[in-house]
Protein backbone atom coordinates (compact mmCIF):
# COMPACT_ATOMS: atom_id res chain seq x y z
CA MET A 1 0.07 -0.11 0.23
CA LYS A 2 1.31 3.00 -1.14
CA LYS A 3 1.82 5.98 1.40
CA ILE A 4 -0.80 8.77 1.31
CA ILE A 5 0.01 12.34 2.89
CA THR A 6 -3.03 14.60 3.14
CA MET A 7 -2.57 18.20 2.27
CA PRO A 8 -4.60 20.39 4.67
CA LEU A 9 -5.16 22.73 1.28
CA MET A 10 -6.25 19.05 -0.34
CA ALA A 11 -8.60 18.20 2.84
CA LEU A 12 -10.15 21.66 2.87
CA ILE A 13 -11.46 20.87 -2.02
CA ILE A 14 -12.75 17.86 -0.28
CA VAL A 15 -15.04 19.20 2.40
CA SER A 16 -16.52 21.85 0.05
CA MET A 17 -17.04 19.66 -1.98
CA PHE A 18 -18.71 17.43 -0.26
CA SER A 19 -21.10 20.27 1.31
CA SER A 20 -23.53 20.44 -0.94
CA MET A 21 -23.79 16.32 -2.21
CA ALA A 22 -26.68 15.56 1.54
CA PHE A 23 -28.70 12.62 1.62
CA ILE A 24 -31.60 14.18 -0.23
CA SER A 25 -33.65 11.24 -1.25
CA ALA A 26 -32.04 7.45 -0.38
CA ASP A 27 -33.17 4.32 -1.96
CA GLU A 28 -33.17 2.53 0.89
CA VAL A 29 -32.41 -1.19 -0.57
CA GLY A 30 -33.69 -4.38 1.98
CA VAL A 31 -31.06 -6.80 2.05
CA ASN A 32 -32.04 -10.48 1.30
CA PRO A 33 -30.43 -12.93 4.33
CA GLU A 34 -30.58 -16.24 2.63
CA ASN A 35 -28.64 -15.03 0.76
CA GLY A 36 -25.57 -14.25 2.79
CA ASN A 37 -26.21 -10.46 3.73
CA ARG A 38 -24.91 -9.13 0.43
CA TYR A 39 -25.49 -6.70 -2.28
CA GLN A 40 -24.62 -6.24 -5.43
CA GLY A 41 -25.70 -3.95 -7.79
CA THR A 42 -25.23 -0.86 -9.67
CA ILE A 43 -25.83 3.04 -8.58
CA LYS A 44 -26.58 5.89 -10.34
CA GLY A 45 -24.64 9.37 -10.35
CA ASN A 46 -25.90 11.43 -8.16
CA GLU A 47 -27.98 9.21 -6.47
CA SER A 48 -28.01 8.24 -2.45
CA ALA A 49 -28.88 4.08 -1.73
CA GLN A 50 -29.30 3.34 2.11
CA PHE A 51 -28.27 -0.21 2.65
CA LYS A 52 -29.10 -1.52 6.59
CA PHE A 53 -28.10 -4.73 6.95
CA GLN A 54 -29.53 -7.59 9.76
CA ASN A 55 -31.93 -4.41 10.46
CA ARG A 56 -28.66 -3.57 13.24
CA LEU A 57 -26.31 -1.25 10.26
CA THR A 58 -27.71 0.80 8.29
CA PHE A 59 -24.86 1.76 5.53
CA GLN A 60 -25.82 4.88 2.79
CA ILE A 61 -23.65 6.12 -0.38
CA ARG A 62 -23.59 8.98 -2.37
CA THR A 63 -21.45 9.39 -5.23
CA ASN A 64 -21.57 11.33 -8.44
CA MET A 65 -20.40 8.79 -10.78
CA SER A 66 -22.78 5.39 -11.96
CA LEU A 67 -21.26 3.35 -8.82
CA ASP A 68 -20.87 -0.73 -9.51
CA VAL A 69 -21.43 -2.04 -6.23
CA ASP A 70 -20.74 -5.70 -3.82
CA ILE A 71 -21.13 -5.19 -0.62
CA THR A 72 -21.43 -7.56 2.19
CA CYS A 73 -21.93 -7.58 5.83
CA ASP A 74 -20.26 -10.50 7.16
CA CYS A 75 -20.81 -10.00 11.61
CA GLU A 76 -21.66 -11.64 14.58
CA ASN A 77 -24.68 -9.41 16.90
CA PRO A 78 -23.58 -6.22 15.27
CA GLN A 79 -24.18 -2.42 16.57
CA LEU A 80 -27.18 -0.21 16.01
CA LYS A 81 -25.05 2.53 14.04
CA ASN A 82 -25.38 4.18 11.01
CA MET A 83 -22.17 4.48 8.05
CA THR A 84 -22.28 6.73 5.59
CA MET A 85 -19.77 7.42 2.08
CA LEU A 86 -19.42 10.05 0.03
CA LEU A 87 -17.84 9.01 -3.68
CA ASN A 88 -16.31 11.17 -5.88
CA THR A 89 -13.89 9.66 -9.32
CA THR A 90 -13.91 11.12 -12.95
CA GLN A 91 -15.45 7.84 -14.04
CA ASN A 92 -17.92 4.93 -13.41
CA ARG A 93 -16.31 2.31 -11.67
CA LYS A 94 -16.69 -0.80 -9.34
CA MET A 95 -16.67 -0.78 -5.66
CA THR A 96 -16.33 -3.99 -3.60
CA MET A 97 -16.75 -4.07 0.90
CA ASN A 98 -16.99 -6.85 2.09
CA ILE A 99 -17.65 -5.72 6.93
CA SER A 100 -17.20 -7.21 9.38
CA ASN A 101 -17.32 -6.20 12.95
CA SER A 102 -14.33 -8.85 14.02
CA GLU A 103 -10.84 -10.05 12.76
CA PRO A 104 -8.67 -11.24 14.74
CA GLU A 105 -6.21 -11.44 12.73
CA LEU A 106 -5.57 -8.11 12.18
CA GLY A 107 -5.98 -7.90 16.46
CA LEU A 108 -9.20 -6.15 15.88
CA TYR A 109 -11.98 -7.56 18.44
CA ASN A 110 -14.08 -5.64 20.95
CA GLY A 111 -12.44 -4.05 23.54
CA THR A 112 -8.53 -5.11 21.95
CA ILE A 113 -6.29 -2.57 22.67
CA VAL A 114 -4.05 -1.60 19.92
CA MET A 115 -0.80 0.45 18.94
CA ALA A 116 -0.89 2.98 16.15
CA GLN A 117 1.27 4.38 13.37
CA ASN A 118 2.10 7.62 15.74
CA GLN A 119 3.30 4.29 18.86
CA HIS A 120 -0.11 5.51 20.65
CA GLN A 121 -2.38 3.51 22.20
CA TYR A 122 -5.93 3.07 20.41
CA GLN A 123 -8.61 1.02 21.28
CA PHE A 124 -11.14 -1.04 18.98
CA ARG A 125 -14.88 -0.51 20.29
CA ASN A 126 -17.84 -1.82 19.46
CA GLN A 127 -17.23 -0.85 15.15
CA TYR A 128 -17.47 -2.35 12.19
CA ILE A 129 -14.38 -3.12 9.75
CA TYR A 130 -15.00 -1.67 6.17
CA ASN A 131 -12.37 -3.75 3.50
CA ILE A 132 -13.24 -1.16 -0.27
CA SER A 133 -11.53 -1.47 -2.75
CA LEU A 134 -12.42 0.51 -6.32
CA ASN A 135 -10.38 -0.37 -10.05
CA GLY A 136 -10.02 1.90 -11.55
CA THR A 137 -6.50 4.25 -11.62
CA ASP A 138 -7.74 7.46 -11.33
CA ALA A 139 -8.10 10.01 -8.89
CA VAL A 140 -11.38 9.67 -6.11
CA LYS A 141 -11.95 11.54 -2.65
CA ALA A 142 -14.31 9.73 -0.63
CA GLN A 143 -15.70 10.95 2.71
CA LEU A 144 -16.51 8.34 5.82
CA ARG A 145 -18.61 8.98 8.81
CA THR A 146 -20.19 7.15 11.33
CA GLN A 147 -21.35 7.03 15.24
CA CYS A 148 -19.42 7.23 17.35
CA ASP A 149 -19.72 8.14 20.90
CA ASP A 150 -16.17 9.73 21.94
CA PRO A 151 -15.45 13.19 20.61
CA MET A 152 -10.90 11.99 20.88
CA ALA A 153 -11.84 9.42 18.50
CA THR A 154 -10.68 8.50 15.29
CA TRP A 155 -9.95 7.38 12.07
CA ALA A 156 -7.59 5.43 10.76
CA TYR A 157 -6.57 2.09 7.80
CA LEU A 158 -3.95 -0.76 7.87
CA ASN A 159 -0.49 -0.30 6.31
CA GLU A 160 -0.39 -3.60 4.72
CA GLU A 161 3.08 -3.08 3.64
CA THR A 162 4.20 -2.46 7.88
CA ASN A 163 0.97 -4.15 8.84
CA VAL A 164 0.16 -1.29 11.53
CA TRP A 165 -2.84 0.95 12.02
CA VAL A 166 -2.56 4.74 10.97
CA PRO A 167 -5.16 6.68 12.19
CA VAL A 168 -6.16 9.71 10.19
CA GLN A 169 -7.74 13.58 10.20
CA SER A 170 -10.69 12.95 11.97
CA GLN A 171 -12.89 15.47 13.20
CA TYR A 172 -15.96 15.27 15.77
CA GLU A 173 -19.90 17.23 15.08
CA ASN A 174 -23.01 16.52 15.78
CA GLY A 175 -21.83 12.74 16.88
CA GLU A 176 -20.24 11.32 14.29
CA VAL A 177 -16.67 10.39 14.21
CA PHE A 178 -15.43 12.09 10.15
CA ALA A 179 -12.74 11.66 7.76
CA ASP A 180 -11.45 12.76 4.27
CA THR A 181 -9.71 10.25 2.13
CA THR A 182 -7.29 9.87 -1.11
CA HIS A 183 -7.66 6.01 -1.41
CA PHE A 184 -9.58 2.86 0.28
CA SER A 185 -8.01 -0.27 1.84
CA ILE A 186 -9.28 -1.60 5.68
CA TRP A 187 -11.09 0.93 7.57
CA THR A 188 -12.63 1.21 11.08
CA VAL A 189 -12.97 3.49 13.95
CA LEU A 190 -10.46 3.64 17.10
CA SER A 191 -11.06 4.95 20.09
CA SER A 192 -8.50 6.98 21.36
CA LEU A 193 -6.48 5.88 25.13
CA PRO A 194 -5.00 8.12 27.35
CA GLN A 195 -1.48 8.72 27.01
CA GLY A 196 0.98 8.46 29.96
CA PRO A 197 0.92 12.23 31.36
CA LYS A 198 4.12 14.22 30.41
CA ASP A 199 4.50 16.20 34.08
CA VAL A 200 5.44 19.97 33.35
CA ASP A 201 7.44 21.29 36.18
CA VAL A 202 7.22 25.07 35.71
CA ASP A 203 6.63 29.01 38.03
CA HIS A 204 4.57 30.15 36.31
CA LYS A 205 5.04 30.04 32.69
CA PHE A 206 4.95 27.75 29.96
CA ASN A 207 5.14 28.45 26.15
CA GLY A 208 6.34 24.90 23.45
CA LYS A 209 4.71 22.59 22.34
CA VAL A 210 2.03 20.19 22.82
CA ASN A 211 2.76 16.72 20.96
CA ALA A 212 -0.85 15.10 19.70
CA ASN A 213 -3.01 12.91 22.38
CA GLU A 214 -0.14 12.93 24.46
CA THR A 215 -1.66 14.41 28.23
CA ASN A 216 0.65 16.63 30.02
CA GLN A 217 0.85 17.42 33.45
CA PHE A 218 1.63 21.32 33.79
CA LYS A 219 3.01 21.84 37.84
CA PHE A 220 2.78 25.40 38.63
CA LYS A 221 4.68 27.39 41.56
CA ASN A 222 1.51 27.86 43.63
CA ASN A 223 0.98 23.70 43.26
CA PHE A 224 -1.85 24.45 40.89
CA GLN A 225 -1.76 21.80 38.15
CA PHE A 226 -3.62 21.71 34.99
CA ASN A 227 -4.03 18.96 32.83
CA PHE A 228 -3.95 19.61 28.42
CA ARG A 229 -4.86 17.05 26.12
CA ALA A 230 -5.96 17.69 22.27
CA ASN A 231 -5.92 15.23 19.56
CA ASN A 232 -3.83 17.53 17.41
CA SER A 233 0.19 18.89 18.30
CA MET A 234 0.25 22.53 18.78
CA GLU A 235 1.36 25.21 20.96
CA VAL A 236 0.02 26.39 23.53
CA ASP A 237 0.86 29.20 25.97
CA ILE A 238 -0.18 28.94 29.56
CA GLU A 239 0.76 31.85 31.84
CA CYS A 240 -0.87 31.50 36.42
CA ASP A 241 -0.93 33.70 38.75
CA GLU A 242 0.17 32.86 41.64
CA ALA A 243 -2.41 33.13 43.77
CA VAL A 244 -4.29 31.11 41.62
CA GLN A 245 -6.06 28.65 44.61
CA ALA A 246 -3.79 25.61 44.34
CA LYS A 247 -5.76 22.76 42.53
CA THR A 248 -6.48 20.90 39.66
CA MET A 249 -8.01 21.94 35.96
CA GLU A 250 -8.38 19.38 32.91
CA MET A 251 -8.64 20.10 29.81
CA ASN A 252 -9.68 18.22 26.69
CA MET A 253 -9.03 19.59 23.38
CA ASN A 254 -10.59 18.55 19.80
CA THR A 255 -9.56 19.77 16.57
CA SER A 256 -8.67 19.80 12.69
CA GLU A 257 -6.08 21.98 12.60
CA GLN A 258 -2.94 22.99 14.51
CA VAL A 259 -3.63 26.65 16.33
CA ARG A 260 -1.50 27.72 18.27
CA LEU A 261 -3.59 28.04 22.24
CA GLN A 262 -3.17 30.77 25.42
CA ILE A 263 -4.94 30.53 28.32
CA ARG A 264 -4.51 33.26 31.13
CA ILE A 265 -5.39 32.11 34.85
CA ASN A 266 -5.99 34.52 37.04
CA ASN A 267 -7.52 34.56 40.74
CA SER A 268 -9.51 37.71 40.80
CA ASN A 269 -10.69 40.18 37.92
CA SER A 270 -11.91 43.44 39.09
CA ASP A 271 -13.18 45.01 35.10
CA LEU A 272 -15.32 42.28 35.76
CA GLY A 273 -16.68 42.46 39.10
CA LEU A 274 -14.73 38.97 39.40
CA THR A 275 -13.72 39.61 43.61
CA ASN A 276 -13.48 36.78 46.03
CA GLY A 277 -17.53 36.79 47.91
CA SER A 278 -19.13 39.42 44.91
CA THR A 279 -22.25 38.73 43.94
CA ILE A 280 -22.65 38.44 39.98
CA LYS A 281 -26.01 39.80 38.28
CA THR A 282 -27.49 37.85 35.95
CA GLN A 283 -31.45 38.01 34.15
CA ASN A 284 -32.96 34.51 36.15
CA ARG A 285 -33.78 34.59 40.08
CA TYR A 286 -30.48 32.89 41.01
CA ARG A 287 -27.91 34.85 42.86
CA TYR A 288 -24.05 34.09 41.83
CA GLN A 289 -20.71 34.26 43.64
CA PHE A 290 -17.22 35.00 42.55
CA MET A 291 -16.31 31.76 45.70
CA GLU A 292 -13.04 29.44 43.53
CA GLY A 293 -11.40 31.97 43.04
CA ALA A 294 -9.99 31.11 38.99
CA ILE A 295 -10.42 32.79 36.52
CA PHE A 296 -9.80 31.14 32.96
CA ASN A 297 -9.68 33.21 30.13
CA PHE A 298 -8.86 31.45 26.63
CA SER A 299 -8.06 32.57 23.11
CA SER A 300 -6.30 30.81 19.68
CA ASN A 301 -6.40 31.42 16.19
CA ALA A 302 -8.59 28.79 15.35
CA THR A 303 -10.10 28.69 11.99
CA ASP A 304 -12.47 25.75 11.93
CA PRO A 305 -14.91 24.70 13.68
CA PHE A 306 -13.62 23.00 17.63
CA MET A 307 -14.16 21.56 21.16
CA ALA A 308 -13.44 21.20 24.38
CA GLN A 309 -14.24 19.77 27.66
CA LEU A 310 -13.68 22.25 30.62
CA ARG A 311 -12.44 20.44 33.68
CA TYR A 312 -12.11 22.42 37.14
CA GLN A 313 -11.26 20.43 40.52
CA VAL A 314 -14.44 22.43 43.13
CA GLY A 315 -15.37 23.46 46.42
CA GLU A 316 -18.75 23.37 45.35
CA GLN A 317 -21.36 21.46 44.50
CA ASN A 318 -24.23 24.12 44.10
CA CYS A 319 -22.14 25.06 40.99
CA THR A 320 -22.16 26.18 37.03
CA TRP A 321 -19.37 27.28 34.33
CA ALA A 322 -19.97 30.62 33.01
CA TYR A 323 -18.12 32.58 30.33
CA TYR A 324 -18.55 36.18 29.78
CA ASP A 325 -20.61 37.30 26.41
CA GLU A 326 -18.27 41.28 25.92
CA ASP A 327 -21.44 42.04 23.72
CA LYS A 328 -24.52 41.70 26.41
CA GLY A 329 -22.42 42.92 29.18
CA GLU A 330 -22.39 39.42 31.88
CA PHE A 331 -21.61 36.03 32.26
CA VAL A 332 -23.56 32.75 30.22
CA MET A 333 -24.23 30.37 32.20
CA VAL A 334 -24.16 27.13 30.44
CA GLN A 335 -25.08 23.03 31.59
CA SER A 336 -22.61 21.71 33.54
CA GLN A 337 -22.28 18.58 34.96
CA LEU A 338 -20.46 17.58 38.90
CA GLU A 339 -18.63 14.43 38.27
CA ASP A 340 -15.92 12.82 41.05
CA GLY A 341 -16.14 15.96 42.62
CA TYR A 342 -14.78 17.87 38.98
CA LEU A 343 -17.37 20.74 37.04
CA ILE A 344 -18.00 19.59 33.71
CA ALA A 345 -19.02 21.27 30.20
CA ASN A 346 -18.85 21.04 26.48
CA THR A 347 -17.31 24.28 24.81
CA ASN A 348 -16.78 25.07 20.91
CA HIS A 349 -15.49 29.08 21.56
CA PHE A 350 -13.21 30.67 23.92
CA SER A 351 -13.47 33.62 25.62
CA ILE A 352 -13.63 33.43 29.94
CA TRP A 353 -14.90 30.94 32.24
CA THR A 354 -14.62 30.82 35.48
CA ILE A 355 -16.89 28.58 38.59
CA LEU A 356 -20.20 30.45 39.41
CA THR A 357 -21.92 29.50 43.09
CA ILE A 358 -25.24 29.55 43.07
CA ASN A 359 -25.51 31.39 46.29
CA GLU A 360 -29.41 31.53 47.05
CA ILE A 361 -33.20 32.37 45.78
CA GLU A 362 -33.52 36.35 44.63
CA ASP A 363 -36.81 38.09 46.72
CA GLU A 364 -39.68 36.48 45.77
CA SER A 365 -41.42 39.53 45.61
CA THR A 366 -38.87 40.88 43.09
CA ILE A 367 -39.43 38.21 40.67
CA PRO A 368 -42.10 39.01 37.70
CA GLY A 369 -45.50 36.49 38.59
CA TYR A 370 -45.46 36.89 42.64
CA ALA A 371 -46.77 40.09 43.33
CA PHE A 372 -49.70 38.89 41.99
CA LEU A 373 -49.58 36.08 44.17
CA GLY A 374 -48.68 38.04 46.63
CA VAL A 375 -52.21 40.49 46.20
CA PHE A 376 -54.63 36.99 45.51
CA SER A 377 -52.64 36.16 48.89
CA ILE A 378 -53.83 39.20 50.22
CA LEU A 379 -57.57 39.72 49.38
CA GLY A 380 -57.60 35.78 49.79
CA LEU A 381 -56.68 36.83 53.39
CA ALA A 382 -58.82 39.36 53.63
CA ALA A 383 -61.92 37.76 52.93
CA ILE A 384 -61.17 34.91 55.60
CA ILE A 385 -61.64 38.48 57.92
CA LEU A 386 -64.24 39.82 57.47
CA LYS A 387 -65.74 35.97 56.76
CA LYS A 388 -65.12 35.17 60.72
CA LYS A 389 -66.48 39.59 60.95
CA HIS A 390 -69.83 37.99 60.09
């Protein structure tokens, strides 16, 4: 197998090309189980087809040219998933595909650990294996998409010359992991496993490169610890105020490009009203207080969509992540959850983030609707008094 080098420009062209190739109307093809879960037929150019194997795997395909297909699904107890292939070629082609969910000879069965070409460990977890071949020698561009619950998962192909799995640049969006390719072979999706953490002791700042899929533990002089992990190598510039509490912050980032990330960590910001114990004004009926003493100012030069998960070791249970909306000049609360002492939130944008503690409910008389309840309560009490007098 020839080693394929994916250029950023090529990836951009492919993504642009496929942006208009939505599955508007797909023809469903019920595969006859008595025929070995196999389908042979032709898909016309610029038409979509949808195949259902064993009522578990739904495979959709769209091609710009006429395509003869021979697809076999050879699976035992397959998982319920959707798989999509978008194909662009310059001539009519024939494609053969065998789909399986276990290949012990390749070291793939549910739960196995795989050492990839980048020397990182991955896990094969409830996914399918696609052995794809296409006739002809002209260029082909394809996008592979499948359902996945792991934002850090990646598509990978088998280098048949070295018998080693090669992860490719992948993106995660709306519960799907997808990747672009210019060649076919044996493909699957691998879940990334945490690598051994790399300890980095620093005074109050770090400016350097972090490698893809490596967990870096930045330990600052004030004992604050920032753990960072990304699916792409990137330049990171972190600076931590000495007054920040000795706690742990974790951040996982998934992006389709190599970016430069800047993080400033402070324990107060008087311009935003964030000082120890200060009350934050909001539009809802809760009062929030700044109690955790940590403010994170994130910025990057990212131009493509990204996803990040923020995890902070909290002292209070009744708290939430929030970011500062510069346009409205107020903090916006985001959906957060508490897990093992860490407050967790997901985001697709960077700005100033912090942790706010829900202190108490505002005076109910100031809440719209409660004034009317108060009026009715007074009238009810007056009626009771008059009744007793009579």
